[in-house]
């Protein structure tokens, strides 16, 4: 188990390293002088030279990369071109908003999805099972940002049940602001998780420990809830871990649609102003988040199911 | 050829027998029809402005109303479908072709090459799709080609991994060993013998991938980073609709419903296709 964990995290680090290097080289390969873009056409040559030196752009590319990694290891992602603030500070200031949104989305969609899937598996081929199946296929198909826009239109603009803009202040207000974006992000997951849980439930229900539990005369409700569901839930963990990238992507759109602060809004704003250090920093952090969560999901899976340890 | 013809026929019949599959076929059929014949279907020029009749609601003259420049929303929806398919089809086929080739090489070639290609796949996958897309657009600027490139790059690993797994399971089967013992080249073995056995599974993947691609194109255009105005696109409609959401709901509805419908259609079709082509796949995914 330990050797699996080491190998898995080693691989994650390698992937992250390659990804960041590629990203770095891509940014440097862009045509056009970033200094000129930042300062505008009316900057003096002295000013340009000063900024070029400050950004380290006068060094050869391999040295820039080394310096970048040196700073990165010290938790320094560079400085914002316009405000001069540390990119690390800016990114980590926005990150909690995005994480809050992602967790809220997972929480509601996983609970509803698991309940729906478990119920469908316990009553296979009934009308409710069929309806659940149809709903899950349809929900899977709905892209988060379209749902977000339609939800904004119906529930915020027309019905005015929920606020349309921002993240709110204070616990209840924040919760109120979370409802619509979390709904939009989570909707496609409900169906997906329901289908997953249903399939794995049906498999688990046929296994011997469930049969034994039944033979002992344990109430059906308890058999389903305690003996079957506990095992059937495992694939959901992996799927959520691997789905982190999707969740992040949906969060970007939800943040734009509902004008919420967060990583997504930060990236979009910095792209329009060509603030490359911030773009780089946010993409780096979100990639790291994704790589780590995928690795964690693999580890949890390996911990619970020894067969998965040799699979990779 | 005769045999594969009847096989294709069987697959289509199989899909049409499944109610969800039939629905998928119909929806996809309508979308493809509208996209091909968009020029004859649209009642107005989708980029012609008519300031006098701006921001109207639905009427017999304008089925879905008009936008802030007086352009007919219905015409823009139909023409937008054409743009969506123009991005989705080349991107999906390109990704499939490249992923298939790389995947087969990874599965059949030497171990070091396999490791290298897998690292490549894992690296691409490690960028959250939209973040990757945003970074690329930020660097090389928004255009239709950029969107196609981004979509292709992000979906190559999916095809590559599946093609690799399939190749790995096939490489030690008897008919491949027989070919090899007769001295067939790697290109011949992969192209003539592996390919026909793998392509079906990948075609199913491709059908299920199209909705993701359409959504990504619309998403980027919504952010103003996809196709450029005044090109009609579902995402661009949503972008206009978003900024005018308090004035008129029809732009958001007109841009949003086709995307949902298209994703629904292709998902139904893909699922049904999967069950017909390879029921085993259902468990694997």
PDB file of C-alpha atoms in Angstrom, chain B:
ATOM      1  CA  UNK B   1     -17.619  -4.394 -47.943  1.00  0.00           C
ATOM      2  CA  UNK B   2     -20.926  -6.198 -48.301  1.00  0.00           C
ATOM      3  CA  UNK B   3     -20.652  -7.569 -44.806  1.00  0.00           C
ATOM      4  CA  UNK B   4     -19.867  -4.276 -43.117  1.00  0.00           C
ATOM      5  CA  UNK B   5     -22.787  -2.704 -44.957  1.00  0.00           C
ATOM      6  CA  UNK B   6     -25.279  -5.085 -43.441  1.00  0.00           C
ATOM      7  CA  UNK B   7     -23.571  -4.680 -40.060  1.00  0.00           C
ATOM      8  CA  UNK B   8     -24.068  -0.935 -40.231  1.00  0.00           C
ATOM      9  CA  UNK B   9     -27.683  -1.552 -41.166  1.00  0.00           C
ATOM     10  CA  UNK B  10     -28.108  -3.842 -38.178  1.00  0.00           C
ATOM     11  CA  UNK B  11     -26.660  -1.227 -35.854  1.00  0.00           C
ATOM     12  CA  UNK B  12     -29.043   1.429 -37.135  1.00  0.00           C
ATOM     13  CA  UNK B  13     -32.011  -0.913 -36.793  1.00  0.00           C
ATOM     14  CA  UNK B  14     -30.849  -1.818 -33.283  1.00  0.00           C
ATOM     15  CA  UNK B  15     -30.648   1.842 -32.274  1.00  0.00           C
ATOM     16  CA  UNK B  16     -34.029   2.649 -33.829  1.00  0.00           C
ATOM     17  CA  UNK B  17     -35.711  -0.174 -31.861  1.00  0.00           C
ATOM     18  CA  UNK B  18     -34.615   1.376 -28.564  1.00  0.00           C
ATOM     19  CA  UNK B  19     -37.021   4.227 -27.688  1.00  0.00           C
ATOM     20  CA  UNK B  20     -34.249   6.463 -26.314  1.00  0.00           C
ATOM     21  CA  UNK B  21     -32.084   5.644 -29.324  1.00  0.00           C
ATOM     22  CA  UNK B  22     -34.901   6.527 -31.713  1.00  0.00           C
ATOM     23  CA  UNK B  23     -35.416   9.827 -29.950  1.00  0.00           C
ATOM     24  CA  UNK B  24     -31.680  10.494 -30.200  1.00  0.00           C
ATOM     25  CA  UNK B  25     -31.700   9.656 -33.902  1.00  0.00           C
ATOM     26  CA  UNK B  26     -34.602  12.017 -34.539  1.00  0.00           C
ATOM     27  CA  UNK B  27     -33.120  14.921 -32.565  1.00  0.00           C
ATOM     28  CA  UNK B  28     -29.684  14.517 -34.135  1.00  0.00           C
ATOM     29  CA  UNK B  29     -31.306  14.122 -37.549  1.00  0.00           C
ATOM     30  CA  UNK B  30     -33.233  17.371 -37.162  1.00  0.00           C
ATOM     31  CA  UNK B  31     -30.141  19.264 -35.975  1.00  0.00           C
ATOM     32  CA  UNK B  32     -27.977  17.944 -38.796  1.00  0.00           C
ATOM     33  CA  UNK B  33     -30.723  18.688 -41.337  1.00  0.00           C
ATOM     34  CA  UNK B  34     -31.109  22.256 -40.062  1.00  0.00           C
ATOM     35  CA  UNK B  35     -27.354  22.746 -40.103  1.00  0.00           C
ATOM     36  CA  UNK B  36     -26.935  21.513 -43.667  1.00  0.00           C
ATOM     37  CA  UNK B  37     -29.901  23.407 -45.071  1.00  0.00           C
ATOM     38  CA  UNK B  38     -29.577  26.404 -42.735  1.00  0.00           C
ATOM     39  CA  UNK B  39     -29.223  28.758 -45.687  1.00  0.00           C
ATOM     40  CA  UNK B  40     -32.663  27.820 -47.023  1.00  0.00           C
ATOM     41  CA  UNK B  41     -34.413  27.524 -43.666  1.00  0.00           C
ATOM     42  CA  UNK B  42     -33.582  30.881 -42.098  1.00  0.00           C
ATOM     43  CA  UNK B  43     -36.304  33.486 -42.699  1.00  0.00           C
ATOM     44  CA  UNK B  44     -33.803  36.372 -42.290  1.00  0.00           C
ATOM     45  CA  UNK B  45     -30.087  36.872 -42.803  1.00  0.00           C
ATOM     46  CA  UNK B  46     -28.694  35.864 -39.365  1.00  0.00           C
ATOM     47  CA  UNK B  47     -26.281  38.802 -39.274  1.00  0.00           C
ATOM     48  CA  UNK B  48     -28.467  41.449 -40.885  1.00  0.00           C
ATOM     49  CA  UNK B  49     -29.279  44.255 -38.461  1.00  0.00           C
ATOM     50  CA  UNK B  50     -32.610  46.034 -38.309  1.00  0.00           C
ATOM     51  CA  UNK B  51     -32.408  48.600 -35.542  1.00  0.00           C
ATOM     52  CA  UNK B  52     -36.047  49.637 -35.910  1.00  0.00           C
ATOM     53  CA  UNK B  53     -37.295  46.236 -34.755  1.00  0.00           C
ATOM     54  CA  UNK B  54     -34.828  45.580 -31.957  1.00  0.00           C
ATOM     55  CA  UNK B  55     -35.530  43.602 -28.754  1.00  0.00           C
ATOM     56  CA  UNK B  56     -38.909  42.317 -29.867  1.00  0.00           C
ATOM     57  CA  UNK B  57     -40.723  39.377 -28.328  1.00  0.00           C
ATOM     58  CA  UNK B  58     -41.857  36.382 -30.372  1.00  0.00           C
ATOM     59  CA  UNK B  59     -44.305  37.189 -33.155  1.00  0.00           C
ATOM     60  CA  UNK B  60     -45.320  35.715 -36.486  1.00  0.00           C
ATOM     61  CA  UNK B  61     -42.641  37.837 -38.157  1.00  0.00           C
ATOM     62  CA  UNK B  62     -39.914  36.848 -35.686  1.00  0.00           C
ATOM     63  CA  UNK B  63     -40.586  33.404 -34.161  1.00  0.00           C
ATOM     64  CA  UNK B  64     -38.160  33.898 -31.266  1.00  0.00           C
ATOM     65  CA  UNK B  65     -38.032  37.667 -31.274  1.00  0.00           C
ATOM     66  CA  UNK B  66     -35.029  39.840 -32.090  1.00  0.00           C
ATOM     67  CA  UNK B  67     -31.832  40.860 -30.296  1.00  0.00           C
ATOM     68  CA  UNK B  68     -30.372  44.261 -29.391  1.00  0.00           C
ATOM     69  CA  UNK B  69     -29.390  44.885 -33.030  1.00  0.00           C
ATOM     70  CA  UNK B  70     -32.706  43.719 -34.450  1.00  0.00           C
ATOM     71  CA  UNK B  71     -31.286  40.427 -35.741  1.00  0.00           C
ATOM     72  CA  UNK B  72     -33.800  37.592 -35.968  1.00  0.00           C
ATOM     73  CA  UNK B  73     -33.134  35.160 -33.092  1.00  0.00           C
ATOM     74  CA  UNK B  74     -34.659  32.128 -34.817  1.00  0.00           C
ATOM     75  CA  UNK B  75     -32.382  32.610 -37.829  1.00  0.00           C
ATOM     76  CA  UNK B  76     -29.391  32.940 -35.519  1.00  0.00           C
ATOM     77  CA  UNK B  77     -30.333  29.744 -33.675  1.00  0.00           C
ATOM     78  CA  UNK B  78     -30.505  27.770 -36.925  1.00  0.00           C
ATOM     79  CA  UNK B  79     -27.275  29.240 -38.261  1.00  0.00           C
ATOM     80  CA  UNK B  80     -25.669  28.678 -34.853  1.00  0.00           C
ATOM     81  CA  UNK B  81     -26.265  24.956 -35.231  1.00  0.00           C
ATOM     82  CA  UNK B  82     -24.124  25.026 -38.338  1.00  0.00           C
ATOM     83  CA  UNK B  83     -21.279  26.658 -36.430  1.00  0.00           C
ATOM     84  CA  UNK B  84     -21.637  24.155 -33.576  1.00  0.00           C
ATOM     85  CA  UNK B  85     -21.279  21.205 -35.946  1.00  0.00           C
ATOM     86  CA  UNK B  86     -18.476  22.923 -37.848  1.00  0.00           C
ATOM     87  CA  UNK B  87     -16.500  22.961 -34.619  1.00  0.00           C
ATOM     88  CA  UNK B  88     -17.638  19.647 -33.183  1.00  0.00           C
ATOM     89  CA  UNK B  89     -17.191  17.335 -36.161  1.00  0.00           C
ATOM     90  CA  UNK B  90     -13.614  18.193 -37.191  1.00  0.00           C
ATOM     91  CA  UNK B  91     -12.561  18.375 -33.549  1.00  0.00           C
ATOM     92  CA  UNK B  92     -14.037  15.007 -32.649  1.00  0.00           C
ATOM     93  CA  UNK B  93     -12.776  13.242 -35.785  1.00  0.00           C
ATOM     94  CA  UNK B  94      -9.352  14.833 -35.487  1.00  0.00           C
ATOM     95  CA  UNK B  95      -9.053  13.854 -31.837  1.00  0.00           C
ATOM     96  CA  UNK B  96     -10.269  10.354 -32.632  1.00  0.00           C
ATOM     97  CA  UNK B  97      -7.744   9.880 -35.457  1.00  0.00           C
ATOM     98  CA  UNK B  98      -4.793  11.166 -33.449  1.00  0.00           C
ATOM     99  CA  UNK B  99      -5.850   9.429 -30.233  1.00  0.00           C
ATOM    100  CA  UNK B 100      -6.397   6.166 -32.095  1.00  0.00           C
ATOM    101  CA  UNK B 101      -2.962   6.262 -33.719  1.00  0.00           C
ATOM    102  CA  UNK B 102      -1.126   7.214 -30.545  1.00  0.00           C
ATOM    103  CA  UNK B 103      -3.116   4.746 -28.467  1.00  0.00           C
ATOM    104  CA  UNK B 104      -2.400   1.835 -30.794  1.00  0.00           C
ATOM    105  CA  UNK B 105       1.287   2.711 -30.866  1.00  0.00           C
ATOM    106  CA  UNK B 106       1.314   2.920 -27.061  1.00  0.00           C
ATOM    107  CA  UNK B 107      -0.363  -0.461 -26.769  1.00  0.00           C
ATOM    108  CA  UNK B 108       1.694  -2.215 -29.407  1.00  0.00           C
ATOM    109  CA  UNK B 109       5.056  -0.460 -29.372  1.00  0.00           C
ATOM    110  CA  UNK B 110       7.936  -0.737 -26.910  1.00  0.00           C
ATOM    111  CA  UNK B 111       7.368  -0.173 -23.200  1.00  0.00           C
ATOM    112  CA  UNK B 112       9.288   3.117 -22.980  1.00  0.00           C
ATOM    113  CA  UNK B 113       7.151   4.618 -25.744  1.00  0.00           C
ATOM    114  CA  UNK B 114       4.050   3.417 -23.949  1.00  0.00           C
ATOM    115  CA  UNK B 115       5.186   5.117 -20.733  1.00  0.00           C
ATOM    116  CA  UNK B 116       6.027   8.321 -22.577  1.00  0.00           C
ATOM    117  CA  UNK B 117       2.667   8.459 -24.356  1.00  0.00           C
ATOM    118  CA  UNK B 118       0.789   7.693 -21.151  1.00  0.00           C
ATOM    119  CA  UNK B 119       2.620  10.536 -19.416  1.00  0.00           C
ATOM    120  CA  UNK B 120       1.615  12.781 -22.321  1.00  0.00           C
ATOM    121  CA  UNK B 121      -2.035  11.719 -22.000  1.00  0.00           C
ATOM    122  CA  UNK B 122      -2.027  12.156 -18.224  1.00  0.00           C
ATOM    123  CA  UNK B 123      -0.469  15.578 -18.518  1.00  0.00           C
ATOM    124  CA  UNK B 124      -3.106  16.865 -20.912  1.00  0.00           C
ATOM    125  CA  UNK B 125      -5.807  15.393 -18.722  1.00  0.00           C
ATOM    126  CA  UNK B 126      -4.375  17.084 -15.655  1.00  0.00           C
ATOM    127  CA  UNK B 127      -5.450  20.522 -16.875  1.00  0.00           C
ATOM    128  CA  UNK B 128      -9.084  21.161 -16.039  1.00  0.00           C
ATOM    129  CA  UNK B 129     -10.567  21.493 -19.553  1.00  0.00           C
ATOM    130  CA  UNK B 130     -11.874  25.018 -19.262  1.00  0.00           C
ATOM    131  CA  UNK B 131      -8.716  26.265 -17.571  1.00  0.00           C
ATOM    132  CA  UNK B 132      -6.662  24.787 -20.401  1.00  0.00           C
ATOM    133  CA  UNK B 133      -8.992  26.302 -22.964  1.00  0.00           C
ATOM    134  CA  UNK B 134      -8.827  29.701 -21.296  1.00  0.00           C
ATOM    135  CA  UNK B 135      -5.039  29.596 -21.126  1.00  0.00           C
ATOM    136  CA  UNK B 136      -4.731  28.690 -24.809  1.00  0.00           C
ATOM    137  CA  UNK B 137      -7.251  31.322 -25.877  1.00  0.00           C
ATOM    138  CA  UNK B 138      -5.437  33.893 -23.777  1.00  0.00           C
ATOM    139  CA  UNK B 139      -2.228  33.030 -25.582  1.00  0.00           C
ATOM    140  CA  UNK B 140      -3.209  32.613 -29.215  1.00  0.00           C
ATOM    141  CA  UNK B 141      -6.398  34.624 -29.340  1.00  0.00           C
ATOM    142  CA  UNK B 142     -10.030  33.601 -29.892  1.00  0.00           C
ATOM    143  CA  UNK B 143     -11.144  32.094 -33.207  1.00  0.00           C
ATOM    144  CA  UNK B 144     -12.976  29.083 -34.598  1.00  0.00           C
ATOM    145  CA  UNK B 145      -9.653  27.313 -35.185  1.00  0.00           C
ATOM    146  CA  UNK B 146      -8.541  27.899 -31.607  1.00  0.00           C
ATOM    147  CA  UNK B 147     -11.709  26.305 -30.309  1.00  0.00           C
ATOM    148  CA  UNK B 148     -11.236  23.291 -32.593  1.00  0.00           C
ATOM    149  CA  UNK B 149      -7.632  22.963 -31.463  1.00  0.00           C
ATOM    150  CA  UNK B 150      -8.463  23.180 -27.760  1.00  0.00           C
ATOM    151  CA  UNK B 151     -11.259  20.674 -28.026  1.00  0.00           C
ATOM    152  CA  UNK B 152      -9.080  18.295 -30.015  1.00  0.00           C
ATOM    153  CA  UNK B 153      -6.161  18.549 -27.629  1.00  0.00           C
ATOM    154  CA  UNK B 154      -8.292  17.942 -24.557  1.00  0.00           C
ATOM    155  CA  UNK B 155     -10.068  14.890 -25.916  1.00  0.00           C
ATOM    156  CA  UNK B 156      -7.113  13.080 -27.507  1.00  0.00           C
ATOM    157  CA  UNK B 157      -6.225  11.322 -24.201  1.00  0.00           C
ATOM    158  CA  UNK B 158      -9.680   9.760 -23.848  1.00  0.00           C
ATOM    159  CA  UNK B 159      -9.465   8.105 -27.265  1.00  0.00           C
ATOM    160  CA  UNK B 160      -5.801   7.283 -26.779  1.00  0.00           C
ATOM    161  CA  UNK B 161      -6.370   5.460 -23.525  1.00  0.00           C
ATOM    162  CA  UNK B 162      -9.260   3.395 -24.814  1.00  0.00           C
ATOM    163  CA  UNK B 163      -7.393   2.509 -28.027  1.00  0.00           C
ATOM    164  CA  UNK B 164      -4.376   1.506 -25.937  1.00  0.00           C
ATOM    165  CA  UNK B 165      -6.370  -0.777 -23.652  1.00  0.00           C
ATOM    166  CA  UNK B 166      -8.048  -2.446 -26.622  1.00  0.00           C
ATOM    167  CA  UNK B 167      -4.721  -2.921 -28.396  1.00  0.00           C
ATOM    168  CA  UNK B 168      -3.164  -4.396 -25.263  1.00  0.00           C
ATOM    169  CA  UNK B 169      -5.908  -7.003 -24.971  1.00  0.00           C
ATOM    170  CA  UNK B 170      -5.658  -7.851 -28.679  1.00  0.00           C
ATOM    171  CA  UNK B 171      -1.899  -7.901 -29.135  1.00  0.00           C
ATOM    172  CA  UNK B 172      -1.453 -11.452 -27.874  1.00  0.00           C
ATOM    173  CA  UNK B 173      -4.463 -12.941 -29.623  1.00  0.00           C
ATOM    174  CA  UNK B 174      -3.808 -15.705 -32.117  1.00  0.00           C
ATOM    175  CA  UNK B 175      -4.595 -13.884 -35.330  1.00  0.00           C
ATOM    176  CA  UNK B 176      -2.148 -11.110 -34.466  1.00  0.00           C
ATOM    177  CA  UNK B 177       0.544 -13.608 -33.481  1.00  0.00           C
ATOM    178  CA  UNK B 178      -0.028 -15.436 -36.762  1.00  0.00           C
ATOM    179  CA  UNK B 179       0.395 -12.204 -38.730  1.00  0.00           C
ATOM    180  CA  UNK B 180       3.536 -11.406 -36.829  1.00  0.00           C
ATOM    181  CA  UNK B 181       5.076 -14.817 -37.402  1.00  0.00           C
ATOM    182  CA  UNK B 182       4.507 -14.282 -41.108  1.00  0.00           C
ATOM    183  CA  UNK B 183       6.583 -11.128 -40.883  1.00  0.00           C
ATOM    184  CA  UNK B 184       3.891  -8.463 -41.244  1.00  0.00           C
ATOM    185  CA  UNK B 185       5.038  -4.932 -40.482  1.00  0.00           C
ATOM    186  CA  UNK B 186       3.774  -2.997 -37.486  1.00  0.00           C
ATOM    187  CA  UNK B 187       1.914  -0.561 -39.727  1.00  0.00           C
ATOM    188  CA  UNK B 188       0.136  -3.457 -41.446  1.00  0.00           C
ATOM    189  CA  UNK B 189      -0.791  -5.180 -38.213  1.00  0.00           C
ATOM    190  CA  UNK B 190      -2.124  -1.992 -36.647  1.00  0.00           C
ATOM    191  CA  UNK B 191      -3.847  -0.657 -39.754  1.00  0.00           C
ATOM    192  CA  UNK B 192      -5.328  -3.782 -41.236  1.00  0.00           C
ATOM    193  CA  UNK B 193      -5.932  -6.020 -38.235  1.00  0.00           C
ATOM    194  CA  UNK B 194      -6.171  -3.940 -35.068  1.00  0.00           C
ATOM    195  CA  UNK B 195      -8.070  -0.953 -36.454  1.00  0.00           C
ATOM    196  CA  UNK B 196     -11.279  -2.740 -37.494  1.00  0.00           C
ATOM    197  CA  UNK B 197     -11.499  -4.268 -34.022  1.00  0.00           C
ATOM    198  CA  UNK B 198     -11.070  -0.978 -32.183  1.00  0.00           C
ATOM    199  CA  UNK B 199     -12.897   1.542 -34.333  1.00  0.00           C
ATOM    200  CA  UNK B 200     -16.402   0.545 -33.178  1.00  0.00           C
ATOM    201  CA  UNK B 201     -15.700   1.297 -29.547  1.00  0.00           C
ATOM    202  CA  UNK B 202     -14.108   4.605 -30.451  1.00  0.00           C
ATOM    203  CA  UNK B 203     -17.053   5.586 -32.659  1.00  0.00           C
ATOM    204  CA  UNK B 204     -19.326   5.174 -29.649  1.00  0.00           C
ATOM    205  CA  UNK B 205     -16.988   7.333 -27.586  1.00  0.00           C
ATOM    206  CA  UNK B 206     -17.038   9.942 -30.342  1.00  0.00           C
ATOM    207  CA  UNK B 207     -20.832  10.097 -30.388  1.00  0.00           C
ATOM    208  CA  UNK B 208     -20.842  10.623 -26.629  1.00  0.00           C
ATOM    209  CA  UNK B 209     -18.082  13.204 -26.907  1.00  0.00           C
ATOM    210  CA  UNK B 210     -19.916  15.489 -29.345  1.00  0.00           C
ATOM    211  CA  UNK B 211     -22.185  17.022 -26.660  1.00  0.00           C
ATOM    212  CA  UNK B 212     -19.157  17.897 -24.534  1.00  0.00           C
ATOM    213  CA  UNK B 213     -17.569  19.575 -27.521  1.00  0.00           C
ATOM    214  CA  UNK B 214     -20.703  21.524 -28.412  1.00  0.00           C
ATOM    215  CA  UNK B 215     -21.014  22.678 -24.811  1.00  0.00           C
ATOM    216  CA  UNK B 216     -17.376  23.742 -24.703  1.00  0.00           C
ATOM    217  CA  UNK B 217     -17.666  25.740 -27.916  1.00  0.00           C
ATOM    218  CA  UNK B 218     -20.809  27.415 -26.630  1.00  0.00           C
ATOM    219  CA  UNK B 219     -19.131  28.031 -23.291  1.00  0.00           C
ATOM    220  CA  UNK B 220     -16.104  29.705 -24.818  1.00  0.00           C
ATOM    221  CA  UNK B 221     -18.267  31.800 -27.131  1.00  0.00           C
ATOM    222  CA  UNK B 222     -20.393  32.749 -24.114  1.00  0.00           C
ATOM    223  CA  UNK B 223     -17.269  34.044 -22.391  1.00  0.00           C
ATOM    224  CA  UNK B 224     -16.454  35.981 -25.566  1.00  0.00           C
ATOM    225  CA  UNK B 225     -13.451  33.736 -26.177  1.00  0.00           C
ATOM    226  CA  UNK B 226     -14.857  31.475 -28.886  1.00  0.00           C
ATOM    227  CA  UNK B 227     -16.086  32.388 -32.356  1.00  0.00           C
ATOM    228  CA  UNK B 228     -16.004  36.099 -33.035  1.00  0.00           C
ATOM    229  CA  UNK B 229     -19.072  38.279 -33.534  1.00  0.00           C
ATOM    230  CA  UNK B 230     -21.113  38.672 -35.624  1.00  0.00           C
ATOM    231  CA  UNK B 231     -20.855  34.924 -36.398  1.00  0.00           C
ATOM    232  CA  UNK B 232     -24.057  33.377 -35.075  1.00  0.00           C
ATOM    233  CA  UNK B 233     -23.344  30.764 -32.404  1.00  0.00           C
ATOM    234  CA  UNK B 234     -25.427  29.391 -29.572  1.00  0.00           C
ATOM    235  CA  UNK B 235     -22.833  30.592 -27.105  1.00  0.00           C
ATOM    236  CA  UNK B 236     -22.839  34.084 -28.597  1.00  0.00           C
ATOM    237  CA  UNK B 237     -26.640  34.171 -28.296  1.00  0.00           C
ATOM    238  CA  UNK B 238     -26.279  33.301 -24.613  1.00  0.00           C
ATOM    239  CA  UNK B 239     -23.672  36.030 -24.207  1.00  0.00           C
ATOM    240  CA  UNK B 240     -26.019  38.655 -25.657  1.00  0.00           C
ATOM    241  CA  UNK B 241     -28.893  37.164 -23.704  1.00  0.00           C
ATOM    242  CA  UNK B 242     -26.941  37.309 -20.468  1.00  0.00           C
ATOM    243  CA  UNK B 243     -26.252  41.018 -20.752  1.00  0.00           C
ATOM    244  CA  UNK B 244     -29.879  41.681 -21.734  1.00  0.00           C
ATOM    245  CA  UNK B 245     -31.420  39.200 -19.313  1.00  0.00           C
ATOM    246  CA  UNK B 246     -33.579  41.848 -17.671  1.00  0.00           C
ATOM    247  CA  UNK B 247     -34.856  43.191 -20.993  1.00  0.00           C
ATOM    248  CA  UNK B 248     -35.679  40.006 -22.886  1.00  0.00           C
ATOM    249  CA  UNK B 249     -35.623  36.328 -21.893  1.00  0.00           C
ATOM    250  CA  UNK B 250     -35.770  35.086 -25.492  1.00  0.00           C
ATOM    251  CA  UNK B 251     -32.068  35.225 -26.272  1.00  0.00           C
ATOM    252  CA  UNK B 252     -31.140  33.011 -23.313  1.00  0.00           C
ATOM    253  CA  UNK B 253     -33.958  30.632 -24.148  1.00  0.00           C
ATOM    254  CA  UNK B 254     -33.065  30.625 -27.845  1.00  0.00           C
ATOM    255  CA  UNK B 255     -29.407  29.957 -27.144  1.00  0.00           C
ATOM    256  CA  UNK B 256     -29.875  27.551 -24.239  1.00  0.00           C
ATOM    257  CA  UNK B 257     -32.543  25.163 -25.483  1.00  0.00           C
ATOM    258  CA  UNK B 258     -30.719  24.081 -28.676  1.00  0.00           C
ATOM    259  CA  UNK B 259     -27.614  23.267 -26.606  1.00  0.00           C
ATOM    260  CA  UNK B 260     -29.625  21.168 -24.168  1.00  0.00           C
ATOM    261  CA  UNK B 261     -31.496  19.528 -27.031  1.00  0.00           C
ATOM    262  CA  UNK B 262     -28.297  18.761 -28.924  1.00  0.00           C
ATOM    263  CA  UNK B 263     -26.568  17.300 -25.869  1.00  0.00           C
ATOM    264  CA  UNK B 264     -29.667  15.276 -25.107  1.00  0.00           C
ATOM    265  CA  UNK B 265     -29.873  13.936 -28.663  1.00  0.00           C
ATOM    266  CA  UNK B 266     -26.238  12.952 -28.957  1.00  0.00           C
ATOM    267  CA  UNK B 267     -26.195  11.419 -25.466  1.00  0.00           C
ATOM    268  CA  UNK B 268     -29.257   9.277 -26.193  1.00  0.00           C
ATOM    269  CA  UNK B 269     -27.772   8.240 -29.517  1.00  0.00           C
ATOM    270  CA  UNK B 270     -24.390   7.459 -27.988  1.00  0.00           C
ATOM    271  CA  UNK B 271     -25.835   5.409 -25.131  1.00  0.00           C
ATOM    272  CA  UNK B 272     -28.026   3.417 -27.421  1.00  0.00           C
ATOM    273  CA  UNK B 273     -25.183   2.932 -29.895  1.00  0.00           C
ATOM    274  CA  UNK B 274     -23.007   1.650 -27.068  1.00  0.00           C
ATOM    275  CA  UNK B 275     -25.564  -0.917 -26.005  1.00  0.00           C
ATOM    276  CA  UNK B 276     -25.935  -2.154 -29.577  1.00  0.00           C
ATOM    277  CA  UNK B 277     -22.255  -2.145 -30.578  1.00  0.00           C
ATOM    278  CA  UNK B 278     -20.716  -3.414 -27.392  1.00  0.00           C
ATOM    279  CA  UNK B 279     -22.832  -4.193 -24.331  1.00  0.00           C
ATOM    280  CA  UNK B 280     -19.680  -4.965 -22.341  1.00  0.00           C
ATOM    281  CA  UNK B 281     -18.605  -1.350 -22.514  1.00  0.00           C
ATOM    282  CA  UNK B 282     -21.381  -0.382 -20.180  1.00  0.00           C
ATOM    283  CA  UNK B 283     -19.567  -2.002 -17.282  1.00  0.00           C
ATOM    284  CA  UNK B 284     -16.163  -0.644 -18.185  1.00  0.00           C
ATOM    285  CA  UNK B 285     -17.017   2.982 -18.001  1.00  0.00           C
TER     286      UNK B 285
END
